[in-house]
Short mmCIF file of C-alpha atoms in Angstrom, two decimals:
data_model
loop_
_atom_site.label_atom_id
_atom_site.label_comp_id
_atom_site.label_asym_id
_atom_site.label_seq_id
_atom_site.Cartn_x
_atom_site.Cartn_y
_atom_site.Cartn_z
CA GLN A 20 91.15 160.48 186.93
CA LEU A 21 93.76 160.83 190.01
CA ASN A 22 95.67 163.87 190.24
CA GLU A 23 96.85 164.63 193.60
CA GLY A 24 97.99 167.99 194.54
CA ARG A 25 96.52 170.01 191.01
CA HIS A 26 94.72 172.40 192.74
CA LEU A 27 97.61 173.57 195.33
CA LYS A 28 99.81 173.59 192.15
CA LYS A 29 97.72 175.48 189.42
CA ARG A 30 98.08 179.28 188.84
CA PRO A 31 95.53 180.97 191.00
CA THR A 32 92.41 182.98 189.87
CA GLU A 33 93.07 186.41 190.31
CA PHE A 34 89.60 187.93 189.28
CA ARG A 35 86.04 187.94 190.15
CA VAL A 36 83.89 184.47 189.08
CA ASP A 37 80.60 186.73 189.19
CA ARG A 38 81.39 188.45 185.73
CA VAL A 39 81.94 186.27 182.15
CA LEU A 40 83.71 189.97 180.77
CA GLN A 41 86.11 191.82 182.49
CA PRO A 42 89.00 194.04 181.32
CA PHE A 43 92.42 192.67 180.52
CA ASP A 44 94.72 193.40 183.59
CA ALA A 45 98.41 193.41 182.97
CA ALA A 46 99.55 193.70 186.74
CA LYS A 47 97.86 190.08 186.73
CA PHE A 48 99.40 186.78 185.66
CA ASN A 49 99.06 186.46 182.11
CA PHE A 50 100.67 184.51 179.19
CA THR A 51 103.34 187.39 178.04
CA LYS A 52 104.58 186.41 181.58
CA VAL A 53 105.50 182.94 180.51
CA GLY A 54 108.75 181.75 180.25
CA GLN A 55 110.28 181.28 176.79
CA GLU A 56 110.75 177.22 177.43
CA GLU A 57 106.89 177.30 178.19
CA VAL A 58 106.49 178.31 175.01
CA LEU A 59 106.25 175.72 172.16
CA PHE A 60 105.56 177.07 168.76
CA GLN A 61 103.66 179.82 166.53
CA PHE A 62 100.39 178.73 164.77
CA GLU A 63 99.52 180.60 161.89
CA ASN A 64 97.34 181.01 158.47
CA GLY A 65 100.15 179.57 155.61
CA GLY A 66 98.14 181.33 153.01
CA GLY A 67 98.12 177.90 150.75
CA ASP A 68 96.51 174.45 150.60
CA ASP A 69 99.52 172.56 152.24
CA SER A 70 100.29 172.85 155.91
CA PHE A 71 103.78 172.68 156.32
CA PHE A 72 106.33 173.19 159.78
CA VAL A 73 108.80 175.67 159.51
CA GLU A 74 111.52 174.62 162.34
CA SER A 75 113.43 177.97 162.80
CA SER A 76 111.53 181.38 161.70
CA PRO A 77 111.64 184.50 163.09
CA ILE A 78 108.37 186.22 164.72
CA SER A 79 107.66 189.25 163.27
CA VAL A 80 104.94 191.54 165.27
CA ALA A 81 105.19 194.15 162.71
CA ASP A 82 101.63 193.47 160.72
CA ARG A 83 100.12 191.48 163.84
CA ALA A 84 100.66 189.65 167.07
CA PRO A 85 101.63 185.70 166.79
CA ASN A 86 99.17 183.20 167.74
CA VAL A 87 101.41 180.75 170.06
CA VAL A 88 101.27 177.27 171.60
CA ALA A 89 102.29 176.78 174.85
CA ILE A 90 102.79 173.82 177.50
CA ASN A 91 99.93 173.60 180.27
CA VAL A 92 102.23 173.66 183.32
CA SER A 93 99.58 171.92 184.83
CA PRO A 94 98.77 169.19 182.66
CA ILE A 95 95.77 166.16 183.11
CA GLU A 96 96.90 164.46 180.08
CA TYR A 97 99.29 163.65 177.10
CA GLY A 98 100.44 167.02 174.94
CA HIS A 99 98.06 169.26 177.00
CA VAL A 100 98.70 172.61 175.70
CA LEU A 101 97.38 176.54 175.06
CA LEU A 102 96.31 177.88 172.33
CA ILE A 103 96.72 181.68 172.88
CA PRO A 104 95.57 184.03 170.01
CA ARG A 105 97.51 187.36 168.96
CA VAL A 106 99.29 186.41 172.58
CA LEU A 107 101.02 190.21 172.99
CA ASP A 108 97.57 191.80 172.16
CA ARG A 109 96.79 190.81 175.62
CA LEU A 110 93.12 189.66 175.20
CA PRO A 111 90.80 189.11 177.87
CA GLN A 112 88.95 185.83 177.82
CA ARG A 113 86.10 186.24 175.28
CA ILE A 114 85.31 184.61 172.08
CA ASP A 115 85.39 186.16 168.98
CA GLN A 116 84.74 184.78 165.38
CA GLU A 117 88.33 185.49 164.13
CA SER A 118 89.91 183.26 167.50
CA PHE A 119 87.33 180.49 167.22
CA LEU A 120 88.05 179.91 163.54
CA LEU A 121 91.55 179.49 165.06
CA ALA A 122 90.94 176.86 167.50
CA LEU A 123 89.10 174.63 164.67
CA HIS A 124 91.65 175.22 162.18
CA MET A 125 93.82 174.00 165.08
CA ALA A 126 91.47 170.95 165.66
CA ALA A 127 91.57 170.34 161.86
CA GLU A 128 95.40 170.02 161.37
CA ALA A 129 95.90 167.85 164.51
CA ALA A 130 93.47 165.46 162.45
CA SER A 131 92.80 163.34 165.59
CA PRO A 132 89.79 162.14 166.89
CA TYR A 133 91.36 161.69 169.63
CA PHE A 134 92.77 165.93 169.95
CA ARG A 135 89.95 167.80 171.51
CA LEU A 136 90.36 171.51 172.60
CA GLY A 137 88.30 173.27 175.08
CA TYR A 138 86.85 176.60 175.93
CA ASN A 139 86.07 178.07 179.80
CA SER A 140 84.96 181.36 180.18
CA LEU A 141 85.51 183.49 183.14
CA GLY A 142 82.58 182.45 185.57
CA ALA A 143 82.99 178.99 184.37
CA PHE A 144 86.16 178.09 185.77
CA ALA A 145 88.64 179.96 183.09
CA THR A 146 91.59 180.55 185.68
CA ILE A 147 93.60 183.41 183.64
CA ASN A 148 91.64 186.46 182.30
CA HIS A 149 93.73 185.79 178.61
CA LEU A 150 92.40 184.68 176.21
CA HIS A 151 93.11 180.66 175.51
CA PHE A 152 91.93 177.01 174.56
CA GLN A 153 92.89 174.31 176.18
CA ALA A 154 93.94 171.00 174.41
CA TYR A 155 95.26 167.46 174.82
CA TYR A 156 95.13 163.85 173.58
CA LEU A 157 92.81 161.40 175.01
CA THR A 158 92.51 158.01 173.19
CA VAL A 159 88.77 157.29 174.14
CA PRO A 160 85.84 158.58 173.40
CA PHE A 161 84.88 161.52 176.12
CA PRO A 162 81.32 160.45 177.50
CA VAL A 163 79.67 163.48 176.05
CA GLU A 164 80.52 162.56 172.61
CA LYS A 165 78.60 159.16 173.22
CA ALA A 166 75.17 160.90 174.44
CA ALA A 167 72.36 160.59 172.74
CA THR A 168 70.92 163.71 170.87
CA LYS A 169 67.81 165.35 169.56
CA ARG A 170 67.97 167.36 166.21
CA ILE A 171 66.58 171.01 166.37
CA PHE A 172 65.16 171.66 162.89
CA LEU A 173 66.00 174.59 161.48
CA ALA A 174 63.35 176.82 158.92
CA GLU A 175 64.67 176.97 155.23
CA GLY A 176 65.97 180.06 154.89
CA THR A 177 68.79 179.89 158.22
CA MET A 178 70.10 177.02 156.66
CA ASN A 179 72.39 178.60 154.41
CA SER A 180 75.29 177.70 156.20
CA GLY A 181 74.77 173.97 156.21
CA VAL A 182 75.46 174.13 160.32
CA LYS A 183 72.99 171.40 162.20
CA VAL A 184 71.93 172.00 165.66
CA SER A 185 70.82 169.49 167.98
CA LYS A 186 70.79 168.93 172.21
CA LEU A 187 71.94 166.28 174.17
CA MET A 188 69.51 163.66 175.68
CA ASN A 189 69.80 161.46 179.10
CA TYR A 190 73.12 163.55 180.08
CA PRO A 191 73.62 165.77 183.64
CA VAL A 192 74.10 169.15 181.74
CA ARG A 193 71.87 170.59 179.13
CA GLY A 194 73.89 171.95 176.16
CA LEU A 195 73.75 171.95 172.55
CA VAL A 196 76.01 170.45 169.97
CA PHE A 197 76.68 172.20 166.44
CA GLU A 198 78.31 170.45 163.69
CA GLY A 199 78.54 170.26 159.78
CA GLY A 200 78.33 173.63 157.67
CA ASN A 201 79.28 174.26 154.67
CA SER A 202 83.14 175.51 155.79
CA LEU A 203 84.73 175.69 159.34
CA SER A 204 84.10 179.74 158.66
CA ASP A 205 80.72 178.84 158.61
CA LEU A 206 80.43 176.47 161.21
CA ALA A 207 82.78 179.05 163.58
CA ASN A 208 80.32 182.11 163.01
CA VAL A 209 77.52 179.99 164.64
CA VAL A 210 79.02 178.93 167.41
CA SER A 211 81.05 182.26 168.05
CA SER A 212 77.60 184.46 167.60
CA ALA A 213 75.95 181.93 170.33
CA CYS A 214 79.12 182.67 172.33
CA ILE A 215 78.82 186.13 172.17
CA TRP A 216 75.69 186.15 173.06
CA LEU A 217 76.42 184.45 176.12
CA GLN A 218 79.15 186.68 177.65
CA ASP A 219 77.38 189.66 176.39
CA ASN A 220 74.68 188.77 178.35
CA ASN A 221 76.99 187.29 181.88
CA VAL A 222 75.99 183.73 181.17
CA PRO A 223 79.02 181.44 181.95
CA TYR A 224 79.74 178.97 179.39
CA ASN A 225 82.40 176.36 178.18
CA VAL A 226 82.87 174.88 174.64
CA LEU A 227 84.37 171.33 173.55
CA ILE A 228 85.89 171.26 169.74
CA SER A 229 85.76 167.66 169.14
CA ASP A 230 86.07 165.12 165.51
CA CYS A 231 88.56 167.24 164.37
CA GLY A 232 86.89 170.75 164.56
CA LYS A 233 83.52 169.33 163.11
CA LYS A 234 81.59 168.95 165.96
CA ILE A 235 81.26 171.39 169.30
CA PHE A 236 79.30 171.22 172.14
CA LEU A 237 78.14 174.22 173.93
CA PHE A 238 77.47 174.32 177.82
CA PRO A 239 75.90 177.39 179.46
CA GLN A 240 76.37 176.68 182.86
CA CYS A 241 75.08 177.97 186.47
CA TYR A 242 78.08 176.22 189.12
CA ALA A 243 79.94 178.97 190.50
CA GLU A 244 76.75 180.94 191.05
CA LYS A 245 74.99 178.13 192.81
CA GLN A 246 78.42 178.02 194.62
CA ALA A 247 78.32 181.84 195.13
CA LEU A 248 74.47 181.65 196.92
CA GLY A 249 75.20 178.64 199.01
CA GLU A 250 73.32 175.93 196.74
CA VAL A 251 76.13 173.23 196.75
CA SER A 252 76.33 170.87 199.13
CA GLN A 253 79.59 170.61 201.34
CA GLU A 254 79.94 166.94 200.09
CA LEU A 255 80.62 168.14 196.54
CA LEU A 256 82.55 171.68 197.20
CA ASP A 257 85.04 169.42 199.61
CA THR A 258 86.17 167.15 196.66
CA GLN A 259 87.46 170.77 195.17
CA VAL A 260 86.10 169.92 191.74
CA ASN A 261 85.73 172.73 189.24
CA PRO A 262 83.36 171.08 186.38
CA ALA A 263 85.25 172.97 183.74
CA VAL A 264 84.91 171.81 180.14
CA TRP A 265 86.79 168.33 180.58
CA GLU A 266 84.97 167.90 183.89
CA ILE A 267 81.60 168.62 181.80
CA SER A 268 82.57 166.44 178.98
CA GLY A 269 83.29 163.49 181.25
CA HIS A 270 86.82 163.53 182.00
CA ILE A 271 86.82 164.32 185.76
CA VAL A 272 90.03 165.05 187.61
CA LEU A 273 89.91 164.25 191.59
CA LYS A 274 92.29 165.71 193.73
CA ARG A 275 91.25 163.31 196.93
CA ARG A 276 92.59 159.93 196.98
CA SER A 277 89.43 159.27 198.68
CA ASP A 278 86.90 160.38 195.79
CA TYR A 279 89.03 158.46 193.15
CA GLU A 280 88.65 154.89 194.79
CA GLU A 281 84.85 155.74 195.66
CA ALA A 282 83.95 157.21 192.37
CA SER A 283 81.12 156.11 190.48
CA GLU A 284 78.69 157.08 187.85
CA ALA A 285 76.22 157.79 189.95
CA SER A 286 79.15 160.47 191.94
CA ALA A 287 79.79 161.83 188.74
CA TRP A 288 76.37 162.86 187.76
CA ARG A 289 75.47 164.08 191.27
CA LEU A 290 78.35 166.55 190.33
CA LEU A 291 77.68 167.49 187.05
CA ALA A 292 73.91 168.06 187.32
CA GLU A 293 74.85 170.90 189.66
CA VAL A 294 75.96 172.61 186.37
CA SER A 295 73.28 172.35 184.27
CA LEU A 296 70.92 175.20 183.79
CA SER A 297 67.17 174.27 184.41
CA GLU A 298 64.93 173.17 181.53
CA GLU A 299 63.63 176.35 181.85
CA ARG A 300 66.39 179.14 182.01
CA PHE A 301 68.08 176.39 179.17
CA GLU A 302 65.10 176.60 177.11
CA GLU A 303 64.96 180.57 177.32
CA VAL A 304 68.80 180.74 176.65
CA LYS A 305 68.50 178.86 173.34
CA ALA A 306 66.05 180.79 172.68
CA TYR A 307 68.46 184.09 172.73
CA ILE A 308 71.33 182.61 171.17
CA PHE A 309 69.60 180.85 168.44
CA ASP A 310 68.55 184.63 167.33
CA ALA A 311 72.24 186.25 168.10
CA ALA A 312 73.56 183.43 165.51
CA GLY A 313 70.65 183.75 163.11
CA LEU A 314 69.16 180.44 163.80
CA VAL A 315 65.36 179.66 163.70
CA GLN A 316 63.74 176.36 164.68
CA SER A 317 61.39 175.00 162.60
CA ASP A 318 57.78 174.40 164.13
CA GLU A 319 58.95 170.70 162.56
CA GLU A 320 59.12 167.90 164.99
CA GLU A 321 62.13 167.15 166.77
CA VAL A 322 63.28 163.61 166.18
CA SER A 323 66.07 161.66 168.25
CA GLU A 324 69.24 161.05 166.25
CA ASP A 325 69.89 157.26 166.80
CA GLU A 326 72.95 157.42 164.72
CA ASP A 327 74.58 160.19 167.24
CA ALA A 328 73.65 158.35 170.51
CA THR A 329 77.12 156.52 169.71
CA TYR A 330 80.96 157.68 168.76
CA THR A 331 83.08 156.19 166.28
CA PRO A 332 86.33 157.81 165.48
CA VAL A 333 87.33 157.88 161.99
CA SER A 334 89.98 155.76 160.80
CA ILE A 335 93.50 157.28 161.08
CA ALA A 336 96.65 155.86 161.62
CA PRO A 337 97.77 154.57 165.17
CA PRO A 338 98.39 157.76 167.22
CA ALA A 339 101.41 158.15 168.77
CA VAL A 340 100.27 158.46 172.07
CA ALA A 341 101.36 156.58 175.17
CA GLU A 342 98.35 154.34 176.20
CA GLY A 343 98.75 154.99 180.25
CA CYS A 344 99.47 158.23 181.46
CA LEU A 345 101.10 158.57 184.73
CA VAL A 346 100.85 162.48 186.42
CA LEU A 347 103.38 162.50 188.82
CA GLN A 348 103.66 165.91 191.19
#
């Protein structure tokens, strides 16, 4: 996608990019400073089995700060919003089980395979150190959703959650895929445990929440580190593309018309290959996050999951999404 000038309009990054965990700084931009016109609604657990919308309701912060959904002032697609857990608690950009489960509930409530949520850690191109997820509609499958995967079999005693784990195959960024689970909570527990290990050990990462919250892609990455070490080519740096969750998933937003006109699968692959951990480092990190999530890999041979090589959206009513979305600056 061509979105000229977006990098000039975005809110600037105001923190170090070499530390995944940094304390919240109230003096810097955060989501308590957004205008009321940017806030769309509050998103909370209603306590029952049915979903409902209350058009006008007072927000009480006596017991806990509200979860809010706000517009993204620099959108890249239809319905681009931010989910901000417990906004008034001023949480830094750091995943925990509760916030991750909230994001899965939002994906489930949207009930559309075209609605995905994404998360960028600090050091993986989050631009604001205030806990938030991004989300938008895109009426085509992301390339990563169509990528082949290989199932990682788990030892019998570690499968109580029902979560299946696979790794991406023949994709430029190495990553893990988590899906299934006996409940959204089980899936959230496993993936958030992996994320917590990554952030506690200063490994930048990105997360894509797909398939109405039932499939999650986790990408440890190292692009900013390579950038700091001068290991990224000037040609890639000149594109000013920061490979965050959307770019890694295959929806690449280009800032210059020349890059857009010359875009190809090969150019996208060159960019994303710089994001990925090496095979050796990826396997090392995988072992650590398996341990953190209470997963034990079985000695059984891994096999390819042919059915995972294609992405088939579930049958839904036609979405209220414009087929064409022109971004004007």
